Amino acid sequence: MNKKGVLVTGGAGYIGSHTVVELIGAGYEVVIVDNFSNSDASSLDGIAKITGTKPIFVEADCCDKEALREVFEHYDFSSVIHFAAYKAVGESVAEPAKYYRNNLLSFLNVVELMKEYHRPNIVFSSSATVYGDAEVLPVTELTPRKPATSPYGNTKQMAEDILRDIVSANNELRGIALRYFNPIGAHPSALIGELPRGVPNNLVPYITQTAAGVRECLSIFGDDYPTPDGSCLRDYIDIVDLARAHVVAINRMVEGKSEECYEVFNIGTGSPVSVFELVQGFERANNLKLNYKVAARRAGDVTAVWADTTRANEILGWCAERNLEDTLRTAWAWECNVRKEK
Ligand code: NAD
Ligand code: WQD
């Protein structure tokens, strides 16, 4: 079995494409499977330009088990990173079946085929959303998960549990769930980044589109939270730092260093940042003024969540390196590049 081979589902997407770049840089041979439901081939071109390597790409839906089986038949890899999922929280509330079907079926197909084809290692994209409105901050991996407040969040909790049960029942399989906090920014080359379709839900793409004049004004959702400046606190993690965490997790499994068959790690910076601080950081980093106003709270937002990253620091030997303003410069450079192409 090719220990250097990695199957990356959802590898044309935002986090997947950055991870593929880091994997290639670390000497891994990558096969990407994506159905372009939330991405397009431009990220594959970006990966090729950055790395000088065109990864193998198969356009397929991970919910189509026979199409996915072809990939397991034809390519040799010991590890899988499973990014493929839908991720819009609000849409998942409106269309829960779509989310349960895509996120759970794709995941089950992947793990069942891994078992059948004896491919031992999987990294699963989980989310800080599993913590919900935590009572004690920062959250550690032992902080009890709260009942999910959206079908999207529920798919992450369910997939974590399914993974734990499947690897526990099969001593050939090992799994690592990475709970990402708020990924932001883009590759420093500005050749890959986040490509939201329609009106962005997330803060940073909304900011960059406002600065670019695509959106008129950023609404800051609430300034009356019980936080130092009244806006919500989050843990914004640079996309390249996040991508590196996947390489470290794969290394750990390939080198047989995992102590347990199933491990969970928080991937964040460990520092809370408010919405106002993020906006000001963006203005400072890019030397511009943003049009913003305070608006009502957004339904479903938690007041604050940030990571205790001790486990990732000590066990994975990983920590976030890039500072917030550098990250916000990459976000803006990427937005400018996207606009230039249009
Ligand atoms: P993204 O939408 O940019 O990437 C997901 C990719 O998966 C897309 O390219 C999409 O086309 C593909 N895809 C979706 N369903 C598929 C299917 N059935 N078969 C094949 N391809 C499929 O999203 P992202 O931000 O890169 O997120 C990647 C993963 O990380 C997701 O599982 C997401 O839930 C998780 N996550 C994201 C965030 C975030 O804020 N971006 C935070 C925590 C966790
Ligand atoms: C960040 C802060 C908003 C937009 C979401 C998902 C979570 C995870 C990451 C996948 C909040 C405020 C936002 C705007 C604003 N994804 N905001 N104006 O909600 O922390 O997390 O993405 O797993 O599951 O829920 O991220 O970027 O939407 O918001 O004031 O136009 O910015 O209120 O405080 P969130 P976000």
Short mmCIF file of C-alpha atoms and ligand atoms in Angstrom, two decimals:
data_model
loop_
_atom_site.label_atom_id
_atom_site.label_comp_id
_atom_site.label_asym_id
_atom_site.label_seq_id
_atom_site.Cartn_x
_atom_site.Cartn_y
_atom_site.Cartn_z
CA MET A 1 0.00 0.00 0.00
CA ASN A 2 1.24 3.48 -0.88
CA LYS A 3 1.82 5.20 2.46
CA LYS A 4 2.36 8.48 0.65
CA GLY A 5 -1.01 8.28 -1.15
CA VAL A 6 -3.89 10.40 0.16
CA LEU A 7 -7.45 10.55 -1.16
CA VAL A 8 -8.90 14.01 -0.56
CA THR A 9 -12.68 14.19 -0.94
CA GLY A 10 -13.91 17.76 -1.43
CA GLY A 11 -10.36 18.68 -2.43
CA ALA A 12 -11.49 21.38 -4.87
CA GLY A 13 -13.15 23.32 -2.05
CA TYR A 14 -11.82 26.02 0.25
CA ILE A 15 -10.10 23.99 2.98
CA GLY A 16 -9.47 21.01 0.72
CA SER A 17 -7.52 22.95 -1.91
CA HIS A 18 -5.22 24.53 0.69
CA THR A 19 -4.68 21.15 2.30
CA VAL A 20 -3.79 19.58 -1.04
CA VAL A 21 -1.09 22.24 -1.50
CA GLU A 22 0.40 21.43 1.91
CA LEU A 23 0.18 17.68 1.31
CA ILE A 24 2.02 17.99 -2.00
CA GLY A 25 4.62 20.19 -0.31
CA ALA A 26 5.12 17.46 2.28
CA GLY A 27 5.71 14.82 -0.41
CA TYR A 28 2.28 13.18 -0.48
CA GLU A 29 0.65 11.96 -3.69
CA VAL A 30 -2.89 13.23 -3.85
CA VAL A 31 -6.06 12.01 -5.53
CA ILE A 32 -8.93 14.51 -5.35
CA VAL A 33 -12.58 13.55 -5.63
CA ASP A 34 -15.09 16.39 -5.91
CA ASN A 35 -18.45 16.87 -7.61
CA PHE A 36 -18.01 20.68 -7.89
CA SER A 37 -21.28 21.21 -6.03
CA ASN A 38 -19.63 24.14 -4.23
CA SER A 39 -16.42 24.71 -6.19
CA ASP A 40 -15.03 24.65 -9.71
CA ALA A 41 -11.90 23.68 -11.60
CA SER A 42 -10.19 27.03 -10.94
CA SER A 43 -8.95 25.74 -7.57
CA LEU A 44 -7.29 22.80 -9.34
CA ASP A 45 -5.48 25.25 -11.64
CA GLY A 46 -4.42 27.24 -8.58
CA ILE A 47 -3.03 24.12 -6.91
CA ALA A 48 -1.08 23.25 -10.06
CA LYS A 49 0.36 26.77 -10.31
CA ILE A 50 1.41 26.87 -6.67
CA THR A 51 2.91 23.39 -6.45
CA GLY A 52 4.00 22.70 -10.03
CA THR A 53 2.07 19.43 -9.70
CA LYS A 54 -1.33 18.59 -11.11
CA PRO A 55 -2.97 16.23 -8.64
CA ILE A 56 -5.09 13.41 -10.00
CA PHE A 57 -8.69 14.60 -10.14
CA VAL A 58 -11.85 12.51 -10.39
CA GLU A 59 -15.17 14.31 -10.77
CA ALA A 60 -17.58 12.18 -8.77
CA ASP A 61 -20.21 12.37 -6.08
CA CYS A 62 -19.15 10.61 -2.87
CA CYS A 63 -22.80 9.65 -2.38
CA ASP A 64 -22.44 7.48 -5.49
CA LYS A 65 -20.78 4.46 -3.95
CA GLU A 66 -20.01 2.73 -7.24
CA ALA A 67 -18.30 5.84 -8.62
CA LEU A 68 -16.29 6.08 -5.42
CA ARG A 69 -15.46 2.38 -5.60
CA GLU A 70 -13.77 3.01 -8.96
CA VAL A 71 -11.45 5.44 -7.20
CA PHE A 72 -10.56 2.84 -4.56
CA GLU A 73 -10.03 0.24 -7.32
CA HIS A 74 -7.75 2.41 -9.42
CA TYR A 75 -5.65 4.38 -6.98
CA ASP A 76 -3.34 3.35 -4.21
CA PHE A 77 -3.50 5.41 -1.01
CA SER A 78 -3.30 4.60 2.69
CA SER A 79 -5.14 7.70 3.94
CA VAL A 80 -8.28 9.68 3.29
CA ILE A 81 -9.14 13.24 4.26
CA HIS A 82 -12.88 13.63 4.05
CA PHE A 83 -13.90 17.25 3.42
CA ALA A 84 -16.83 16.61 1.07
CA ALA A 85 -19.95 18.02 2.71
CA TYR A 86 -22.45 20.85 2.51
CA LYS A 87 -21.72 23.52 5.09
CA ALA A 88 -24.35 26.28 5.10
CA VAL A 89 -25.95 26.26 8.55
CA GLY A 90 -29.07 28.24 7.54
CA GLU A 91 -29.69 26.16 4.43
CA SER A 92 -29.43 23.00 6.54
CA VAL A 93 -32.30 24.26 8.70
CA ALA A 94 -34.43 24.86 5.59
CA GLU A 95 -33.42 21.64 3.81
CA PRO A 96 -32.37 19.12 6.46
CA ALA A 97 -32.77 15.99 4.31
CA LYS A 98 -30.37 17.41 1.73
CA TYR A 99 -27.76 17.82 4.47
CA TYR A 100 -28.30 14.46 6.16
CA ARG A 101 -28.17 12.70 2.80
CA ASN A 102 -25.07 14.39 1.45
CA ASN A 103 -23.00 14.67 4.61
CA LEU A 104 -23.81 11.29 6.10
CA LEU A 105 -24.11 9.15 2.99
CA SER A 106 -20.85 10.42 1.51
CA PHE A 107 -19.13 9.79 4.83
CA LEU A 108 -20.52 6.26 5.23
CA ASN A 109 -19.52 5.37 1.67
CA VAL A 110 -15.98 6.53 2.34
CA VAL A 111 -15.53 4.61 5.58
CA GLU A 112 -17.17 1.44 4.24
CA LEU A 113 -14.89 1.45 1.20
CA MET A 114 -11.87 2.10 3.40
CA LYS A 115 -12.75 -1.02 5.37
CA GLU A 116 -13.36 -3.07 2.23
CA TYR A 117 -10.13 -1.95 0.52
CA HIS A 118 -7.98 -1.98 3.67
CA ARG A 119 -7.11 1.72 3.62
CA PRO A 120 -6.45 2.41 7.29
CA ASN A 121 -6.34 6.17 8.01
CA ILE A 122 -9.01 8.86 7.91
CA VAL A 123 -9.07 12.52 8.92
CA PHE A 124 -12.59 13.86 9.27
CA SER A 125 -13.56 17.56 9.02
CA SER A 126 -15.48 18.33 12.17
CA SER A 127 -16.36 21.72 13.53
CA ALA A 128 -16.44 23.89 16.63
CA THR A 129 -20.17 23.94 16.03
CA VAL A 130 -20.33 20.63 17.99
CA TYR A 131 -19.71 22.61 21.21
CA GLY A 132 -22.73 24.89 20.74
CA ASP A 133 -23.11 27.51 23.45
CA ALA A 134 -20.44 26.22 25.84
CA GLU A 135 -20.62 27.12 29.52
CA VAL A 136 -16.86 27.12 30.14
CA LEU A 137 -14.38 28.76 27.76
CA PRO A 138 -12.05 28.02 26.11
CA VAL A 139 -13.45 24.65 25.06
CA THR A 140 -11.29 21.54 25.33
CA GLU A 141 -11.93 18.29 23.50
CA LEU A 142 -13.49 17.04 26.76
CA THR A 143 -16.02 19.90 26.91
CA PRO A 144 -19.39 18.19 26.59
CA ARG A 145 -20.98 18.65 23.19
CA LYS A 146 -24.33 20.44 23.29
CA PRO A 147 -27.33 19.15 21.33
CA ALA A 148 -26.85 20.45 17.80
CA THR A 149 -28.82 23.56 16.93
CA SER A 150 -28.85 22.84 13.19
CA PRO A 151 -29.01 19.78 10.96
CA TYR A 152 -25.54 20.77 9.69
CA GLY A 153 -24.15 20.66 13.23
CA ASN A 154 -25.97 17.41 13.81
CA THR A 155 -24.28 15.82 10.77
CA LYS A 156 -20.90 16.68 12.33
CA GLN A 157 -21.82 15.20 15.71
CA MET A 158 -23.31 12.10 14.09
CA ALA A 159 -20.32 11.57 11.81
CA GLU A 160 -17.92 11.92 14.75
CA ASP A 161 -19.87 9.23 16.61
CA ILE A 162 -20.12 6.97 13.58
CA LEU A 163 -16.36 7.28 13.02
CA ARG A 164 -15.60 6.48 16.66
CA ASP A 165 -17.82 3.38 16.54
CA ILE A 166 -16.51 2.12 13.19
CA VAL A 167 -12.82 2.44 14.06
CA SER A 168 -13.44 0.90 17.50
CA ALA A 169 -15.02 -2.12 15.83
CA ASN A 170 -12.22 -2.56 13.30
CA ASN A 171 -8.62 -2.71 14.42
CA GLU A 172 -7.33 -1.95 10.92
CA LEU A 173 -8.85 1.54 10.94
CA ARG A 174 -7.73 4.75 12.67
CA GLY A 175 -9.52 8.07 12.65
CA ILE A 176 -8.77 11.64 13.64
CA ALA A 177 -11.55 14.23 13.86
CA LEU A 178 -10.30 17.81 13.59
CA ARG A 179 -12.69 20.36 15.04
CA TYR A 180 -12.02 23.53 13.08
CA PHE A 181 -12.87 26.88 14.60
CA ASN A 182 -13.41 29.75 12.11
CA PRO A 183 -11.18 29.26 9.03
CA ILE A 184 -10.31 32.52 7.25
CA GLY A 185 -7.86 33.94 4.71
CA ALA A 186 -6.31 32.55 1.59
CA HIS A 187 -3.06 31.15 0.27
CA PRO A 188 -0.36 33.88 0.24
CA SER A 189 -0.05 33.46 -3.55
CA ALA A 190 -3.71 34.59 -3.88
CA LEU A 191 -4.15 31.73 -6.36
CA ILE A 192 -6.62 29.81 -4.19
CA GLY A 193 -9.09 30.98 -1.55
CA GLU A 194 -12.71 30.88 -0.49
CA LEU A 195 -15.31 31.15 -3.28
CA PRO A 196 -18.70 31.68 -1.66
CA ARG A 197 -21.68 31.38 -4.00
CA GLY A 198 -24.19 34.21 -3.73
CA VAL A 199 -24.34 36.35 -0.61
CA PRO A 200 -21.72 35.16 1.88
CA ASN A 201 -22.88 33.95 5.29
CA ASN A 202 -19.46 34.15 6.89
CA LEU A 203 -17.90 37.31 8.23
CA VAL A 204 -14.62 37.56 6.33
CA PRO A 205 -15.96 37.01 2.80
CA TYR A 206 -18.70 39.52 3.61
CA ILE A 207 -16.03 42.00 4.68
CA THR A 208 -13.87 41.50 1.59
CA GLN A 209 -16.88 41.78 -0.74
CA THR A 210 -17.94 44.98 1.03
CA ALA A 211 -14.43 46.42 0.65
CA ALA A 212 -14.56 45.43 -3.03
CA GLY A 213 -17.87 47.27 -3.47
CA VAL A 214 -19.87 44.11 -4.25
CA ARG A 215 -21.84 44.56 -1.00
CA GLU A 216 -22.86 47.97 0.19
CA CYS A 217 -22.37 47.66 3.91
CA LEU A 218 -21.36 45.03 6.46
CA SER A 219 -23.91 44.43 9.22
CA ILE A 220 -22.34 43.63 12.56
CA PHE A 221 -24.79 41.25 14.13
CA GLY A 222 -25.23 42.58 17.65
CA ASP A 223 -23.25 44.92 19.91
CA ASP A 224 -25.11 44.03 23.10
CA TYR A 225 -23.56 40.66 23.89
CA PRO A 226 -21.93 40.22 27.31
CA THR A 227 -18.41 40.59 25.87
CA PRO A 228 -15.86 43.44 26.29
CA ASP A 229 -17.05 45.38 23.22
CA GLY A 230 -20.54 43.85 22.91
CA SER A 231 -19.87 41.82 19.74
CA CYS A 232 -19.41 38.04 19.53
CA LEU A 233 -16.08 36.35 20.14
CA ARG A 234 -14.67 33.70 17.81
CA ASP A 235 -11.38 31.92 17.15
CA TYR A 236 -10.30 32.80 13.59
CA ILE A 237 -7.79 30.30 12.25
CA ASP A 238 -5.63 30.98 9.20
CA ILE A 239 -6.42 28.64 6.33
CA VAL A 240 -2.78 27.63 5.74
CA ASP A 241 -2.29 26.90 9.44
CA LEU A 242 -5.46 24.81 9.30
CA ALA A 243 -4.26 23.00 6.18
CA ARG A 244 -0.95 22.16 7.91
CA ALA A 245 -2.87 20.53 10.77
CA HIS A 246 -4.15 17.93 8.30
CA VAL A 247 -0.64 17.06 7.16
CA VAL A 248 0.44 16.62 10.77
CA ALA A 249 -2.59 14.41 11.48
CA ILE A 250 -1.87 12.25 8.42
CA ASN A 251 1.83 11.99 9.38
CA ARG A 252 0.79 10.81 12.82
CA MET A 253 -1.35 7.99 11.47
CA VAL A 254 1.02 6.97 8.67
CA GLU A 255 3.90 6.79 11.15
CA GLY A 256 1.75 4.70 13.53
CA LYS A 257 2.00 7.25 16.34
CA SER A 258 -1.70 7.47 17.20
CA GLU A 259 -2.22 6.21 20.73
CA GLU A 260 -5.93 5.57 20.28
CA CYS A 261 -7.80 4.36 17.22
CA TYR A 262 -9.97 7.51 17.39
CA GLU A 263 -8.64 10.92 18.37
CA VAL A 264 -10.15 14.41 18.42
CA PHE A 265 -8.28 17.72 18.23
CA ASN A 266 -9.36 21.35 18.37
CA ILE A 267 -7.80 23.37 15.56
CA GLY A 268 -7.86 27.05 16.41
CA THR A 269 -5.53 29.80 17.62
CA GLY A 270 -6.63 29.73 21.25
CA SER A 271 -7.38 33.49 21.16
CA PRO A 272 -10.83 35.08 21.09
CA VAL A 273 -11.35 37.96 18.65
CA SER A 274 -14.48 40.12 18.53
CA VAL A 275 -16.29 41.16 15.36
CA PHE A 276 -15.24 44.79 15.92
CA GLU A 277 -11.62 43.72 16.41
CA LEU A 278 -11.72 41.69 13.23
CA VAL A 279 -13.15 44.61 11.24
CA GLN A 280 -10.55 47.00 12.65
CA GLY A 281 -7.79 44.46 12.01
CA PHE A 282 -8.93 44.21 8.39
CA GLU A 283 -8.90 48.00 8.00
CA ARG A 284 -5.42 48.32 9.53
CA ALA A 285 -3.92 45.39 7.65
CA ASN A 286 -5.13 46.65 4.29
CA ASN A 287 -5.08 50.37 4.93
CA LEU A 288 -8.70 50.98 3.98
CA LYS A 289 -12.01 51.93 5.57
CA LEU A 290 -14.92 49.56 5.64
CA ASN A 291 -18.54 50.61 5.44
CA TYR A 292 -20.29 48.92 8.37
CA LYS A 293 -23.22 49.36 10.73
CA VAL A 294 -24.49 47.63 13.83
CA ALA A 295 -27.55 45.46 13.20
CA ALA A 296 -29.70 43.08 15.23
CA ARG A 297 -28.29 39.83 16.55
CA ARG A 298 -28.36 36.92 14.09
CA ALA A 299 -30.55 34.02 15.22
CA GLY A 300 -28.53 31.01 16.35
CA ASP A 301 -25.23 32.82 17.03
CA VAL A 302 -23.45 31.87 20.25
CA THR A 303 -21.92 34.69 22.27
CA ALA A 304 -18.41 33.30 22.37
CA VAL A 305 -16.40 30.24 21.49
CA TRP A 306 -12.68 29.72 21.26
CA ALA A 307 -10.36 26.76 21.48
CA ASP A 308 -8.08 25.35 24.08
CA THR A 309 -5.42 24.02 21.71
CA THR A 310 -3.23 22.27 24.29
CA ARG A 311 -3.94 18.82 22.87
CA ALA A 312 -3.05 19.81 19.31
CA ASN A 313 0.05 21.65 20.54
CA GLU A 314 1.33 18.82 22.73
CA ILE A 315 0.22 15.69 20.91
CA LEU A 316 0.26 16.77 17.27
CA GLY A 317 3.06 19.29 17.75
CA TRP A 318 0.93 21.76 15.78
CA CYS A 319 0.11 25.35 16.55
CA ALA A 320 -1.23 28.33 14.62
CA GLU A 321 1.59 30.54 13.33
CA ARG A 322 0.19 33.31 11.19
CA ASN A 323 -1.04 36.48 12.90
CA LEU A 324 -4.49 37.86 12.26
CA GLU A 325 -3.50 40.91 10.22
CA ASP A 326 -1.30 38.85 7.89
CA THR A 327 -4.23 36.51 7.38
CA LEU A 328 -6.58 39.41 6.66
CA ARG A 329 -4.11 40.70 4.07
CA THR A 330 -4.29 37.34 2.27
CA ALA A 331 -8.11 37.48 2.39
CA TRP A 332 -8.10 40.87 0.69
CA ALA A 333 -5.42 39.92 -1.87
CA TRP A 334 -7.53 36.91 -2.83
CA GLU A 335 -10.71 39.00 -3.18
CA CYS A 336 -8.84 41.47 -5.41
CA ASN A 337 -7.54 38.62 -7.53
CA VAL A 338 -11.01 37.09 -7.92
CA ARG A 339 -12.42 40.47 -9.03
CA LYS A 340 -9.56 40.95 -11.52
CA GLU A 341 -10.36 37.62 -13.16
CA LYS A 342 -14.04 38.54 -13.65
P1 NAD B 1 -16.34 23.89 0.55
O1 NAD B 1 -17.77 23.87 0.19
O2 NAD B 1 -15.48 24.96 -0.01
O3 NAD B 1 -15.67 22.48 0.17
C1 NAD B 1 -16.39 21.28 0.19
C2 NAD B 1 -16.12 20.59 -1.15
O4 NAD B 1 -16.79 19.34 -1.16
C3 NAD B 1 -16.64 21.40 -2.34
O5 NAD B 1 -15.63 21.48 -3.32
C4 NAD B 1 -17.84 20.58 -2.85
O6 NAD B 1 -18.00 20.70 -4.25
C5 NAD B 1 -17.45 19.19 -2.40
N1 NAD B 1 -18.57 18.27 -2.16
C6 NAD B 1 -19.67 18.46 -1.39
N2 NAD B 1 -20.44 17.36 -1.39
C7 NAD B 1 -19.81 16.46 -2.18
C8 NAD B 1 -20.09 15.12 -2.57
N3 NAD B 1 -21.20 14.49 -2.18
N4 NAD B 1 -19.21 14.48 -3.38
C9 NAD B 1 -18.08 15.10 -3.80
N5 NAD B 1 -17.77 16.35 -3.47
C10 NAD B 1 -18.62 17.01 -2.66
O7 NAD B 1 -16.26 23.87 2.14
P2 NAD B 1 -14.99 24.02 3.10
O8 NAD B 1 -15.13 25.29 3.83
O9 NAD B 1 -13.75 23.73 2.36
O10 NAD B 1 -15.31 22.86 4.12
C11 NAD B 1 -14.70 21.59 4.05
C12 NAD B 1 -15.16 20.74 5.21
O11 NAD B 1 -14.84 21.39 6.43
C13 NAD B 1 -16.67 20.50 5.25
O12 NAD B 1 -16.88 19.18 5.72
C14 NAD B 1 -17.16 21.51 6.26
O13 NAD B 1 -18.34 21.08 6.87
C15 NAD B 1 -16.01 21.51 7.24
N6 NAD B 1 -15.91 22.74 8.04
C16 NAD B 1 -15.86 23.95 7.42
C17 NAD B 1 -15.77 25.11 8.17
C18 NAD B 1 -15.76 26.47 7.51
O14 NAD B 1 -16.09 27.44 8.17
N7 NAD B 1 -15.38 26.58 6.25
C19 NAD B 1 -15.71 25.03 9.57
C20 NAD B 1 -15.74 23.77 10.17
C21 NAD B 1 -15.85 22.62 9.38
C1 WQD B 2 -18.61 35.02 12.75
C2 WQD B 2 -19.08 36.21 13.58
C3 WQD B 2 -21.44 36.65 13.44
C4 WQD B 2 -21.47 37.79 9.24
C5 WQD B 2 -19.98 29.43 11.08
C6 WQD B 2 -20.70 28.14 11.31
C7 WQD B 2 -19.79 27.14 11.96
C8 WQD B 2 -18.50 26.98 11.16
C9 WQD B 2 -17.86 28.29 10.86
C10 WQD B 2 -18.74 25.11 9.68
C11 WQD B 2 -20.40 35.94 14.30
C12 WQD B 2 -20.62 37.80 12.87
C13 WQD B 2 -21.08 37.38 10.49
C14 WQD B 2 -21.89 39.14 9.05
C15 WQD B 2 -21.48 39.57 11.38
N1 WQD B 2 -18.74 26.36 9.90
N2 WQD B 2 -21.08 38.25 11.54
N3 WQD B 2 -21.87 39.97 10.15
O1 WQD B 2 -21.25 31.75 12.78
O2 WQD B 2 -19.02 31.68 14.00
O3 WQD B 2 -19.55 29.94 12.35
O4 WQD B 2 -18.82 29.18 10.25
O5 WQD B 2 -18.60 24.21 10.45
O6 WQD B 2 -20.49 25.95 12.04
O7 WQD B 2 -21.82 28.40 12.13
O8 WQD B 2 -19.07 32.20 11.55
O9 WQD B 2 -18.29 33.86 9.92
O10 WQD B 2 -20.76 33.35 10.06
O11 WQD B 2 -19.68 34.60 11.92
O12 WQD B 2 -21.47 40.34 12.33
O13 WQD B 2 -22.28 39.54 7.97
O14 WQD B 2 -19.32 37.30 12.70
O15 WQD B 2 -22.53 37.15 14.16
O16 WQD B 2 -20.32 36.57 15.54
P1 WQD B 2 -19.82 31.45 12.76
P2 WQD B 2 -19.46 33.51 10.76
#
